[in-house]
Amino acid sequence: MKIVGGPSSEELAKKISELLNVPLVSTRTKRFPDGEFYFKFEEKISGEDLLIVQSLYPPQDVHALELFLILHTARDLGAESISVFIPYLAYSRQDRRYLEGECLSSGMIAEVLEKLGVNALYTVDVHNRRVLEMYRIPAYNLTASRELAKYFAVKDLTNPIVISPDDEKDAIERAKNAAKTLNADYDFLEKQRDRYTGEIVTYEKHIDVEGRDAVIIDDIISTGKTAANAVKILKKHGARRVFVGASHALLVGEAARLLNEAGVEEIAGTDSVMNKYAKVSVAPILVKKLKETQIL
Ligand code: R5P
């Protein structure tokens, strides 16, 4: 197997190749003056089993087209098999037609990846597992919740409690996983999002956080509203410190400001999104999964 690092995930690809002790394929990329993307394999890949690593964090359309062009080239030049690691699988929040006439974006991504010859997909904390049911190829969902918990474990936590900021099954499952790693309790809040305005209401409930450190675990921080609401509620109920860990810390626009104003102690994300919050790597969880699925 050889690893190909797409432009959005070069460092992550390098980490994976080091952990697996398999070579990184040499490639060349550039942008033409009009902005179009150029991609070239600098070595022969015909007959190779490739693992292409490219996360689809914002600008997701740019990163998606880069991935599509790389896949097209790999298939055209005769790669034997193509696996993709897309830690942040953009468009997964459109996992069904919520309003009549909407585009089923996650289905389109699945269709394109399959048409471009992908044999297996690996992703991290996909927004809804339903998305992966749209794939006819093997599609694996990994979780970064335990790795995030390990990051917070060394923060000298006082009687920690892990909180899911919403009551979706997957979200509670992630909090449970993190709580197990921290040997802590877990609980969840309930929230509702207005499909038209995007406004979020989180309902207050009594959670025993007085004097304790709370760790909020979520899949995505986008606008930061979900996490900020949860931080505010936990602080109001007497939490000592509130940490927020997200598999995909996109933090768009005013998200960081919202969270700081709410009183967050620290935000940690993974290298699924390359920004200053990428404090945890998803490379080890992929490597573990590859070994389990005996792709190596
Ligand atoms: C929601 O269902 C997800 O698990 C996240 O809580 C949500 O996507 C975060 O979005 P935002 O940061 O915009 O509130």
PDB file of C-alpha atoms and ligand atoms in Angstrom:
ATOM      1  CA  MET A   1       0.000   0.000   0.000  1.00  0.00           C
ATOM      2  CA  LYS A   2       1.055   3.592  -0.649  1.00  0.00           C
ATOM      3  CA  ILE A   3      -0.358   6.786   0.841  1.00  0.00           C
ATOM      4  CA  VAL A   4      -1.383   9.844  -1.153  1.00  0.00           C
ATOM      5  CA  GLY A   5      -1.793  13.096   0.787  1.00  0.00           C
ATOM      6  CA  GLY A   6      -4.277  15.505  -0.736  1.00  0.00           C
ATOM      7  CA  PRO A   7      -3.691  19.256  -0.262  1.00  0.00           C
ATOM      8  CA  SER A   8      -6.045  19.529   2.733  1.00  0.00           C
ATOM      9  CA  SER A   9      -4.411  16.699   4.696  1.00  0.00           C
ATOM     10  CA  GLU A  10      -0.722  16.512   3.813  1.00  0.00           C
ATOM     11  CA  GLU A  11       0.483  16.404   7.431  1.00  0.00           C
ATOM     12  CA  LEU A  12      -2.089  13.794   8.392  1.00  0.00           C
ATOM     13  CA  ALA A  13      -1.092  11.630   5.410  1.00  0.00           C
ATOM     14  CA  LYS A  14       2.557  11.895   6.482  1.00  0.00           C
ATOM     15  CA  LYS A  15       1.676  10.774  10.028  1.00  0.00           C
ATOM     16  CA  ILE A  16      -0.284   7.804   8.668  1.00  0.00           C
ATOM     17  CA  SER A  17       2.584   6.765   6.397  1.00  0.00           C
ATOM     18  CA  GLU A  18       5.001   6.954   9.342  1.00  0.00           C
ATOM     19  CA  LEU A  19       2.733   4.950  11.638  1.00  0.00           C
ATOM     20  CA  LEU A  20       2.158   2.303   8.970  1.00  0.00           C
ATOM     21  CA  ASN A  21       5.718   2.458   7.723  1.00  0.00           C
ATOM     22  CA  VAL A  22       4.500   2.620   4.127  1.00  0.00           C
ATOM     23  CA  PRO A  23       5.659   5.174   1.534  1.00  0.00           C
ATOM     24  CA  LEU A  24       4.015   8.456   0.676  1.00  0.00           C
ATOM     25  CA  VAL A  25       3.496   8.892  -3.053  1.00  0.00           C
ATOM     26  CA  SER A  26       5.266  11.905  -4.487  1.00  0.00           C
ATOM     27  CA  THR A  27       2.818  14.320  -6.123  1.00  0.00           C
ATOM     28  CA  ARG A  28       2.805  17.830  -7.529  1.00  0.00           C
ATOM     29  CA  THR A  29      -0.023  20.323  -7.178  1.00  0.00           C
ATOM     30  CA  LYS A  30      -0.472  23.917  -8.193  1.00  0.00           C
ATOM     31  CA  ARG A  31      -3.160  26.432  -9.028  1.00  0.00           C
ATOM     32  CA  PHE A  32      -3.409  27.876 -12.506  1.00  0.00           C
ATOM     33  CA  PRO A  33      -3.642  31.700 -12.656  1.00  0.00           C
ATOM     34  CA  ASP A  34      -7.424  31.459 -13.037  1.00  0.00           C
ATOM     35  CA  GLY A  35      -7.659  29.327  -9.875  1.00  0.00           C
ATOM     36  CA  GLU A  36      -8.087  25.890 -11.432  1.00  0.00           C
ATOM     37  CA  PHE A  37      -6.363  22.994  -9.669  1.00  0.00           C
ATOM     38  CA  TYR A  38      -3.493  21.019 -11.233  1.00  0.00           C
ATOM     39  CA  PHE A  39      -2.508  17.562  -9.980  1.00  0.00           C
ATOM     40  CA  LYS A  40       0.227  15.176 -11.054  1.00  0.00           C
ATOM     41  CA  PHE A  41       1.574  11.889  -9.700  1.00  0.00           C
ATOM     42  CA  GLU A  42       5.372  12.170  -9.739  1.00  0.00           C
ATOM     43  CA  GLU A  43       5.806   8.404  -9.743  1.00  0.00           C
ATOM     44  CA  LYS A  44       4.101   5.378 -11.303  1.00  0.00           C
ATOM     45  CA  ILE A  45       1.030   4.235  -9.376  1.00  0.00           C
ATOM     46  CA  SER A  46      -0.243   1.659 -11.817  1.00  0.00           C
ATOM     47  CA  GLY A  47      -0.979  -1.623 -10.018  1.00  0.00           C
ATOM     48  CA  GLU A  48      -0.618   0.013  -6.562  1.00  0.00           C
ATOM     49  CA  ASP A  49      -3.080  -0.143  -3.685  1.00  0.00           C
ATOM     50  CA  LEU A  50      -3.550   3.503  -2.742  1.00  0.00           C
ATOM     51  CA  LEU A  51      -4.917   5.150   0.376  1.00  0.00           C
ATOM     52  CA  ILE A  52      -5.826   8.727  -0.485  1.00  0.00           C
ATOM     53  CA  VAL A  53      -6.146  11.116   2.477  1.00  0.00           C
ATOM     54  CA  GLN A  54      -8.120  14.314   1.999  1.00  0.00           C
ATOM     55  CA  SER A  55     -10.426  15.872   4.587  1.00  0.00           C
ATOM     56  CA  LEU A  56     -13.292  18.008   3.306  1.00  0.00           C
ATOM     57  CA  TYR A  57     -13.267  20.865   5.812  1.00  0.00           C
ATOM     58  CA  PRO A  58     -13.962  24.406   4.520  1.00  0.00           C
ATOM     59  CA  PRO A  59     -13.591  25.468   1.819  1.00  0.00           C
ATOM     60  CA  GLN A  60     -15.262  22.089   1.342  1.00  0.00           C
ATOM     61  CA  ASP A  61     -16.110  22.573  -2.330  1.00  0.00           C
ATOM     62  CA  VAL A  62     -12.458  23.305  -3.127  1.00  0.00           C
ATOM     63  CA  HIS A  63     -11.266  20.298  -1.141  1.00  0.00           C
ATOM     64  CA  ALA A  64     -13.937  18.077  -2.692  1.00  0.00           C
ATOM     65  CA  LEU A  65     -12.988  18.962  -6.251  1.00  0.00           C
ATOM     66  CA  GLU A  66      -9.295  18.409  -5.432  1.00  0.00           C
ATOM     67  CA  LEU A  67     -10.205  14.945  -4.156  1.00  0.00           C
ATOM     68  CA  PHE A  68     -12.300  14.155  -7.215  1.00  0.00           C
ATOM     69  CA  LEU A  69      -9.429  15.142  -9.545  1.00  0.00           C
ATOM     70  CA  ILE A  70      -6.917  13.034  -7.584  1.00  0.00           C
ATOM     71  CA  LEU A  71      -9.271  10.041  -7.635  1.00  0.00           C
ATOM     72  CA  HIS A  72      -9.902  10.432 -11.336  1.00  0.00           C
ATOM     73  CA  THR A  73      -6.157  10.473 -12.011  1.00  0.00           C
ATOM     74  CA  ALA A  74      -5.517   7.448  -9.792  1.00  0.00           C
ATOM     75  CA  ARG A  75      -8.212   5.428 -11.514  1.00  0.00           C
ATOM     76  CA  ASP A  76      -7.125   6.549 -14.985  1.00  0.00           C
ATOM     77  CA  LEU A  77      -3.500   5.629 -14.333  1.00  0.00           C
ATOM     78  CA  GLY A  78      -4.416   2.118 -13.227  1.00  0.00           C
ATOM     79  CA  ALA A  79      -4.246   2.017  -9.429  1.00  0.00           C
ATOM     80  CA  GLU A  80      -5.107  -1.526  -8.360  1.00  0.00           C
ATOM     81  CA  SER A  81      -7.384  -0.362  -5.530  1.00  0.00           C
ATOM     82  CA  ILE A  82      -8.313   2.981  -4.027  1.00  0.00           C
ATOM     83  CA  SER A  83      -9.263   3.530  -0.405  1.00  0.00           C
ATOM     84  CA  VAL A  84     -10.035   7.026   0.799  1.00  0.00           C
ATOM     85  CA  PHE A  85      -9.686   8.478   4.260  1.00  0.00           C
ATOM     86  CA  ILE A  86     -11.944  11.528   4.506  1.00  0.00           C
ATOM     87  CA  PRO A  87     -11.978  12.366   8.223  1.00  0.00           C
ATOM     88  CA  TYR A  88     -14.438  15.218   7.760  1.00  0.00           C
ATOM     89  CA  LEU A  89     -17.013  14.018   5.268  1.00  0.00           C
ATOM     90  CA  ALA A  90     -18.575  17.315   4.245  1.00  0.00           C
ATOM     91  CA  TYR A  91     -22.253  17.478   3.292  1.00  0.00           C
ATOM     92  CA  SER A  92     -23.140  14.726   5.758  1.00  0.00           C
ATOM     93  CA  ARG A  93     -25.585  17.019   7.508  1.00  0.00           C
ATOM     94  CA  GLN A  94     -27.808  16.787   4.449  1.00  0.00           C
ATOM     95  CA  ASP A  95     -28.380  13.138   5.189  1.00  0.00           C
ATOM     96  CA  ARG A  96     -32.019  13.242   4.091  1.00  0.00           C
ATOM     97  CA  ARG A  97     -34.473  15.575   2.406  1.00  0.00           C
ATOM     98  CA  TYR A  98     -35.579  17.608   5.412  1.00  0.00           C
ATOM     99  CA  LEU A  99     -37.639  20.011   3.272  1.00  0.00           C
ATOM    100  CA  GLU A 100     -39.324  19.144  -0.007  1.00  0.00           C
ATOM    101  CA  GLY A 101     -37.164  19.874  -3.062  1.00  0.00           C
ATOM    102  CA  GLU A 102     -33.830  19.872  -1.198  1.00  0.00           C
ATOM    103  CA  CYS A 103     -30.676  18.355  -2.665  1.00  0.00           C
ATOM    104  CA  LEU A 104     -29.636  15.111  -0.975  1.00  0.00           C
ATOM    105  CA  SER A 105     -26.013  16.274  -0.911  1.00  0.00           C
ATOM    106  CA  SER A 106     -24.557  13.347   1.033  1.00  0.00           C
ATOM    107  CA  GLY A 107     -26.007  10.973  -1.585  1.00  0.00           C
ATOM    108  CA  MET A 108     -24.356  12.940  -4.369  1.00  0.00           C
ATOM    109  CA  ILE A 109     -20.948  12.711  -2.659  1.00  0.00           C
ATOM    110  CA  ALA A 110     -21.413   8.943  -2.258  1.00  0.00           C
ATOM    111  CA  GLU A 111     -22.338   8.542  -5.909  1.00  0.00           C
ATOM    112  CA  VAL A 112     -19.354  10.546  -7.154  1.00  0.00           C
ATOM    113  CA  LEU A 113     -16.840   8.714  -4.940  1.00  0.00           C
ATOM    114  CA  GLU A 114     -18.120   5.353  -6.150  1.00  0.00           C
ATOM    115  CA  LYS A 115     -18.136   6.442  -9.794  1.00  0.00           C
ATOM    116  CA  LEU A 116     -14.531   7.590  -9.408  1.00  0.00           C
ATOM    117  CA  GLY A 117     -13.503   4.080  -8.431  1.00  0.00           C
ATOM    118  CA  VAL A 118     -13.237   4.266  -4.647  1.00  0.00           C
ATOM    119  CA  ASN A 119     -13.197   0.754  -3.177  1.00  0.00           C
ATOM    120  CA  ALA A 120     -13.481   1.653   0.514  1.00  0.00           C
ATOM    121  CA  LEU A 121     -14.202   4.769   2.540  1.00  0.00           C
ATOM    122  CA  TYR A 122     -12.982   5.580   6.040  1.00  0.00           C
ATOM    123  CA  THR A 123     -14.335   8.607   7.875  1.00  0.00           C
ATOM    124  CA  VAL A 124     -14.484   9.968  11.417  1.00  0.00           C
ATOM    125  CA  ASP A 125     -17.612  10.682  13.455  1.00  0.00           C
ATOM    126  CA  VAL A 126     -19.813  11.155  10.441  1.00  0.00           C
ATOM    127  CA  HIS A 127     -22.684  13.428  11.354  1.00  0.00           C
ATOM    128  CA  ASN A 128     -25.224  10.663  10.861  1.00  0.00           C
ATOM    129  CA  ARG A 129     -24.454   7.021  10.209  1.00  0.00           C
ATOM    130  CA  ARG A 130     -27.402   6.962   7.812  1.00  0.00           C
ATOM    131  CA  VAL A 131     -25.066   8.670   5.336  1.00  0.00           C
ATOM    132  CA  LEU A 132     -22.855   5.594   5.148  1.00  0.00           C
ATOM    133  CA  GLU A 133     -25.830   3.398   4.290  1.00  0.00           C
ATOM    134  CA  MET A 134     -25.941   5.216   0.957  1.00  0.00           C
ATOM    135  CA  TYR A 135     -22.626   3.602  -0.043  1.00  0.00           C
ATOM    136  CA  ARG A 136     -22.453   0.269  -1.806  1.00  0.00           C
ATOM    137  CA  ILE A 137     -18.716   0.019  -1.074  1.00  0.00           C
ATOM    138  CA  PRO A 138     -17.489  -0.695   2.478  1.00  0.00           C
ATOM    139  CA  ALA A 139     -17.785   2.583   4.422  1.00  0.00           C
ATOM    140  CA  TYR A 140     -16.335   2.713   7.935  1.00  0.00           C
ATOM    141  CA  ASN A 141     -17.088   5.283  10.610  1.00  0.00           C
ATOM    142  CA  LEU A 142     -14.348   5.748  13.212  1.00  0.00           C
ATOM    143  CA  THR A 143     -14.660   7.783  16.374  1.00  0.00           C
ATOM    144  CA  ALA A 144     -12.238  10.336  17.774  1.00  0.00           C
ATOM    145  CA  SER A 145     -14.115  10.635  21.077  1.00  0.00           C
ATOM    146  CA  ARG A 146     -11.694   8.431  23.015  1.00  0.00           C
ATOM    147  CA  GLU A 147      -8.669  10.275  21.597  1.00  0.00           C
ATOM    148  CA  LEU A 148     -10.233  13.618  22.561  1.00  0.00           C
ATOM    149  CA  ALA A 149     -10.920  12.284  26.044  1.00  0.00           C
ATOM    150  CA  LYS A 150      -7.274  11.213  26.363  1.00  0.00           C
ATOM    151  CA  TYR A 151      -6.263  14.778  25.508  1.00  0.00           C
ATOM    152  CA  PHE A 152      -8.398  16.153  28.352  1.00  0.00           C
ATOM    153  CA  ALA A 153      -7.397  13.376  30.763  1.00  0.00           C
ATOM    154  CA  VAL A 154      -4.116  15.131  31.550  1.00  0.00           C
ATOM    155  CA  LYS A 155      -5.820  18.404  32.518  1.00  0.00           C
ATOM    156  CA  ASP A 156      -5.975  17.487  36.200  1.00  0.00           C
ATOM    157  CA  LEU A 157      -9.757  17.189  36.026  1.00  0.00           C
ATOM    158  CA  THR A 158     -11.854  17.502  39.176  1.00  0.00           C
ATOM    159  CA  ASN A 159     -14.619  14.872  39.402  1.00  0.00           C
ATOM    160  CA  PRO A 160     -15.164  15.072  35.628  1.00  0.00           C
ATOM    161  CA  ILE A 161     -18.424  14.647  33.795  1.00  0.00           C
ATOM    162  CA  VAL A 162     -18.790  14.295  30.018  1.00  0.00           C
ATOM    163  CA  ILE A 163     -21.697  16.048  28.364  1.00  0.00           C
ATOM    164  CA  SER A 164     -23.259  15.526  24.963  1.00  0.00           C
ATOM    165  CA  PRO A 165     -24.761  18.847  23.821  1.00  0.00           C
ATOM    166  CA  ASP A 166     -27.676  17.053  22.186  1.00  0.00           C
ATOM    167  CA  ASP A 167     -29.701  13.903  22.674  1.00  0.00           C
ATOM    168  CA  GLU A 168     -29.072  12.220  19.302  1.00  0.00           C
ATOM    169  CA  LYS A 169     -28.141   8.550  19.685  1.00  0.00           C
ATOM    170  CA  ASP A 170     -24.688   8.938  18.078  1.00  0.00           C
ATOM    171  CA  ALA A 171     -23.928  12.050  20.141  1.00  0.00           C
ATOM    172  CA  ILE A 172     -24.750  10.264  23.392  1.00  0.00           C
ATOM    173  CA  GLU A 173     -22.677   7.286  22.263  1.00  0.00           C
ATOM    174  CA  ARG A 174     -19.662   9.572  21.732  1.00  0.00           C
ATOM    175  CA  ALA A 175     -20.076  11.093  25.204  1.00  0.00           C
ATOM    176  CA  LYS A 176     -20.349   7.593  26.666  1.00  0.00           C
ATOM    177  CA  ASN A 177     -17.108   6.560  24.932  1.00  0.00           C
ATOM    178  CA  ALA A 178     -15.269   9.611  26.203  1.00  0.00           C
ATOM    179  CA  ALA A 179     -16.650   9.107  29.717  1.00  0.00           C
ATOM    180  CA  LYS A 180     -15.390   5.527  29.726  1.00  0.00           C
ATOM    181  CA  THR A 181     -11.883   6.699  28.826  1.00  0.00           C
ATOM    182  CA  LEU A 182     -12.001   9.359  31.558  1.00  0.00           C
ATOM    183  CA  ASN A 183     -13.632   6.990  34.015  1.00  0.00           C
ATOM    184  CA  ALA A 184     -16.291   9.668  34.442  1.00  0.00           C
ATOM    185  CA  ASP A 185     -20.070  10.088  34.414  1.00  0.00           C
ATOM    186  CA  TYR A 186     -21.889  11.292  31.340  1.00  0.00           C
ATOM    187  CA  ASP A 187     -25.103  13.118  30.622  1.00  0.00           C
ATOM    188  CA  PHE A 188     -26.725  14.979  27.747  1.00  0.00           C
ATOM    189  CA  LEU A 189     -28.635  18.144  26.953  1.00  0.00           C
ATOM    190  CA  GLU A 190     -31.515  18.494  24.535  1.00  0.00           C
ATOM    191  CA  LYS A 191     -31.534  20.994  21.724  1.00  0.00           C
ATOM    192  CA  GLN A 192     -33.623  21.925  18.760  1.00  0.00           C
ATOM    193  CA  ARG A 193     -32.578  23.640  15.531  1.00  0.00           C
ATOM    194  CA  ASP A 194     -34.931  25.658  13.372  1.00  0.00           C
ATOM    195  CA  ARG A 195     -34.554  24.230   9.855  1.00  0.00           C
ATOM    196  CA  TYR A 196     -35.223  27.625   8.243  1.00  0.00           C
ATOM    197  CA  THR A 197     -33.311  30.092  10.432  1.00  0.00           C
ATOM    198  CA  GLY A 198     -30.647  27.746  11.827  1.00  0.00           C
ATOM    199  CA  GLU A 199     -31.376  29.087  15.325  1.00  0.00           C
ATOM    200  CA  ILE A 200     -30.647  26.675  18.148  1.00  0.00           C
ATOM    201  CA  VAL A 201     -32.455  26.326  21.440  1.00  0.00           C
ATOM    202  CA  THR A 202     -30.865  24.192  24.166  1.00  0.00           C
ATOM    203  CA  TYR A 203     -33.192  23.286  27.001  1.00  0.00           C
ATOM    204  CA  GLU A 204     -31.970  23.775  30.539  1.00  0.00           C
ATOM    205  CA  LYS A 205     -31.975  20.727  32.725  1.00  0.00           C
ATOM    206  CA  HIS A 206     -30.476  19.960  36.070  1.00  0.00           C
ATOM    207  CA  ILE A 207     -27.125  18.261  35.727  1.00  0.00           C
ATOM    208  CA  ASP A 208     -24.987  17.735  38.795  1.00  0.00           C
ATOM    209  CA  VAL A 209     -21.939  19.780  37.747  1.00  0.00           C
ATOM    210  CA  GLU A 210     -21.446  21.981  40.814  1.00  0.00           C
ATOM    211  CA  GLY A 211     -17.683  22.312  41.414  1.00  0.00           C
ATOM    212  CA  ARG A 212     -16.869  19.708  38.742  1.00  0.00           C
ATOM    213  CA  ASP A 213     -14.964  19.892  35.470  1.00  0.00           C
ATOM    214  CA  ALA A 214     -17.192  19.225  32.462  1.00  0.00           C
ATOM    215  CA  VAL A 215     -16.033  18.005  29.064  1.00  0.00           C
ATOM    216  CA  ILE A 216     -18.441  18.572  26.193  1.00  0.00           C
ATOM    217  CA  ILE A 217     -17.896  16.116  23.357  1.00  0.00           C
ATOM    218  CA  ASP A 218     -19.442  16.764  19.949  1.00  0.00           C
ATOM    219  CA  ASP A 219     -18.861  15.731  16.359  1.00  0.00           C
ATOM    220  CA  ILE A 220     -18.811  19.200  14.802  1.00  0.00           C
ATOM    221  CA  ILE A 221     -18.391  22.757  15.997  1.00  0.00           C
ATOM    222  CA  SER A 222     -19.597  24.876  13.122  1.00  0.00           C
ATOM    223  CA  THR A 223     -21.172  28.171  14.218  1.00  0.00           C
ATOM    224  CA  GLY A 224     -20.368  27.272  17.821  1.00  0.00           C
ATOM    225  CA  LYS A 225     -23.953  27.910  18.919  1.00  0.00           C
ATOM    226  CA  THR A 226     -24.613  24.352  20.130  1.00  0.00           C
ATOM    227  CA  ALA A 227     -21.426  24.197  22.175  1.00  0.00           C
ATOM    228  CA  ALA A 228     -21.748  27.768  23.489  1.00  0.00           C
ATOM    229  CA  ASN A 229     -25.308  27.093  24.708  1.00  0.00           C
ATOM    230  CA  ALA A 230     -24.084  23.995  26.520  1.00  0.00           C
ATOM    231  CA  VAL A 231     -21.112  25.815  28.077  1.00  0.00           C
ATOM    232  CA  LYS A 232     -23.426  28.572  29.354  1.00  0.00           C
ATOM    233  CA  ILE A 233     -25.840  26.090  30.929  1.00  0.00           C
ATOM    234  CA  LEU A 234     -23.048  24.115  32.601  1.00  0.00           C
ATOM    235  CA  LYS A 235     -21.370  27.269  33.926  1.00  0.00           C
ATOM    236  CA  LYS A 236     -24.724  28.519  35.215  1.00  0.00           C
ATOM    237  CA  HIS A 237     -25.150  25.258  37.109  1.00  0.00           C
ATOM    238  CA  GLY A 238     -21.790  25.731  38.801  1.00  0.00           C
ATOM    239  CA  ALA A 239     -19.307  23.814  36.639  1.00  0.00           C
ATOM    240  CA  ARG A 240     -15.720  24.614  37.629  1.00  0.00           C
ATOM    241  CA  ARG A 241     -14.219  24.469  34.130  1.00  0.00           C
ATOM    242  CA  VAL A 242     -15.871  23.505  30.840  1.00  0.00           C
ATOM    243  CA  PHE A 243     -13.744  22.009  28.054  1.00  0.00           C
ATOM    244  CA  VAL A 244     -15.057  21.394  24.554  1.00  0.00           C
ATOM    245  CA  GLY A 245     -13.738  18.617  22.343  1.00  0.00           C
ATOM    246  CA  ALA A 246     -14.939  18.145  18.785  1.00  0.00           C
ATOM    247  CA  SER A 247     -13.907  15.684  16.123  1.00  0.00           C
ATOM    248  CA  HIS A 248     -14.314  18.427  13.524  1.00  0.00           C
ATOM    249  CA  ALA A 249     -13.630  21.862  14.996  1.00  0.00           C
ATOM    250  CA  LEU A 250     -14.602  23.961  11.981  1.00  0.00           C
ATOM    251  CA  LEU A 251     -15.305  27.057  14.090  1.00  0.00           C
ATOM    252  CA  VAL A 252     -16.669  29.234  11.334  1.00  0.00           C
ATOM    253  CA  GLY A 253     -17.206  32.984  11.666  1.00  0.00           C
ATOM    254  CA  GLU A 254     -17.789  34.097  15.230  1.00  0.00           C
ATOM    255  CA  ALA A 255     -17.765  30.598  16.727  1.00  0.00           C
ATOM    256  CA  ALA A 256     -14.597  31.036  18.805  1.00  0.00           C
ATOM    257  CA  ARG A 257     -15.806  34.377  20.173  1.00  0.00           C
ATOM    258  CA  LEU A 258     -19.179  32.849  21.124  1.00  0.00           C
ATOM    259  CA  LEU A 259     -17.460  30.040  22.981  1.00  0.00           C
ATOM    260  CA  ASN A 260     -15.048  32.343  24.775  1.00  0.00           C
ATOM    261  CA  GLU A 261     -17.874  34.642  25.819  1.00  0.00           C
ATOM    262  CA  ALA A 262     -19.762  31.600  27.124  1.00  0.00           C
ATOM    263  CA  GLY A 263     -16.761  30.864  29.367  1.00  0.00           C
ATOM    264  CA  VAL A 264     -15.119  27.862  27.720  1.00  0.00           C
ATOM    265  CA  GLU A 265     -11.821  26.780  29.280  1.00  0.00           C
ATOM    266  CA  GLU A 266     -10.312  25.250  26.149  1.00  0.00           C
ATOM    267  CA  ILE A 267     -11.377  23.960  22.748  1.00  0.00           C
ATOM    268  CA  ALA A 268      -9.699  20.915  21.216  1.00  0.00           C
ATOM    269  CA  GLY A 269     -10.269  19.474  17.780  1.00  0.00           C
ATOM    270  CA  THR A 270      -8.478  16.928  15.618  1.00  0.00           C
ATOM    271  CA  ASP A 271      -6.343  17.111  12.499  1.00  0.00           C
ATOM    272  CA  SER A 272      -9.489  16.335  10.533  1.00  0.00           C
ATOM    273  CA  VAL A 273      -9.596  20.138  10.295  1.00  0.00           C
ATOM    274  CA  MET A 274      -6.228  21.831   9.980  1.00  0.00           C
ATOM    275  CA  ASN A 275      -6.453  24.892  12.201  1.00  0.00           C
ATOM    276  CA  LYS A 276      -5.084  25.969  15.573  1.00  0.00           C
ATOM    277  CA  TYR A 277      -7.519  23.676  17.399  1.00  0.00           C
ATOM    278  CA  ALA A 278      -6.083  20.520  15.775  1.00  0.00           C
ATOM    279  CA  LYS A 279      -4.573  19.153  18.998  1.00  0.00           C
ATOM    280  CA  VAL A 280      -5.399  15.462  18.549  1.00  0.00           C
ATOM    281  CA  SER A 281      -4.516  13.251  15.595  1.00  0.00           C
ATOM    282  CA  VAL A 282      -6.937  10.857  13.943  1.00  0.00           C
ATOM    283  CA  ALA A 283      -4.013   8.936  12.377  1.00  0.00           C
ATOM    284  CA  PRO A 284      -3.835   6.254  15.127  1.00  0.00           C
ATOM    285  CA  ILE A 285      -7.551   5.444  14.907  1.00  0.00           C
ATOM    286  CA  LEU A 286      -7.311   4.961  11.164  1.00  0.00           C
ATOM    287  CA  VAL A 287      -4.233   2.778  11.482  1.00  0.00           C
ATOM    288  CA  LYS A 288      -6.011   0.624  14.091  1.00  0.00           C
ATOM    289  CA  LYS A 289      -9.020   0.225  11.785  1.00  0.00           C
ATOM    290  CA  LEU A 290      -6.852  -0.630   8.759  1.00  0.00           C
ATOM    291  CA  LYS A 291      -5.208  -3.359  10.798  1.00  0.00           C
ATOM    292  CA  GLU A 292      -8.594  -4.682  11.939  1.00  0.00           C
ATOM    293  CA  THR A 293      -9.984  -4.722   8.410  1.00  0.00           C
ATOM    294  CA  GLN A 294      -6.731  -6.407   7.305  1.00  0.00           C
ATOM    295  CA  ILE A 295      -6.286  -4.020   4.432  1.00  0.00           C
ATOM    296  CA  LEU A 296      -2.531  -3.984   5.113  1.00  0.00           C
TER     297      LEU A 296
HETATM  298  C1  R5P B   1     -25.608  18.652  15.655  1.00  0.00           C
HETATM  299  O1  R5P B   1     -26.510  17.975  15.433  1.00  0.00           O
HETATM  300  C2  R5P B   1     -24.154  18.346  15.697  1.00  0.00           C
HETATM  301  O2  R5P B   1     -23.860  17.250  16.478  1.00  0.00           O
HETATM  302  C3  R5P B   1     -23.405  19.565  16.179  1.00  0.00           C
HETATM  303  O3  R5P B   1     -23.802  19.826  17.499  1.00  0.00           O
HETATM  304  C4  R5P B   1     -23.716  20.745  15.321  1.00  0.00           C
HETATM  305  O4  R5P B   1     -23.516  20.405  13.997  1.00  0.00           O
HETATM  306  C5  R5P B   1     -22.867  21.926  15.705  1.00  0.00           C
HETATM  307  O5  R5P B   1     -23.228  23.002  14.909  1.00  0.00           O
HETATM  308  P1  R5P B   1     -23.101  24.486  15.434  1.00  0.00           P
HETATM  309  O6  R5P B   1     -21.700  24.662  15.928  1.00  0.00           O
HETATM  310  O7  R5P B   1     -23.398  25.319  14.236  1.00  0.00           O
HETATM  311  O8  R5P B   1     -24.095  24.679  16.503  1.00  0.00           O
END
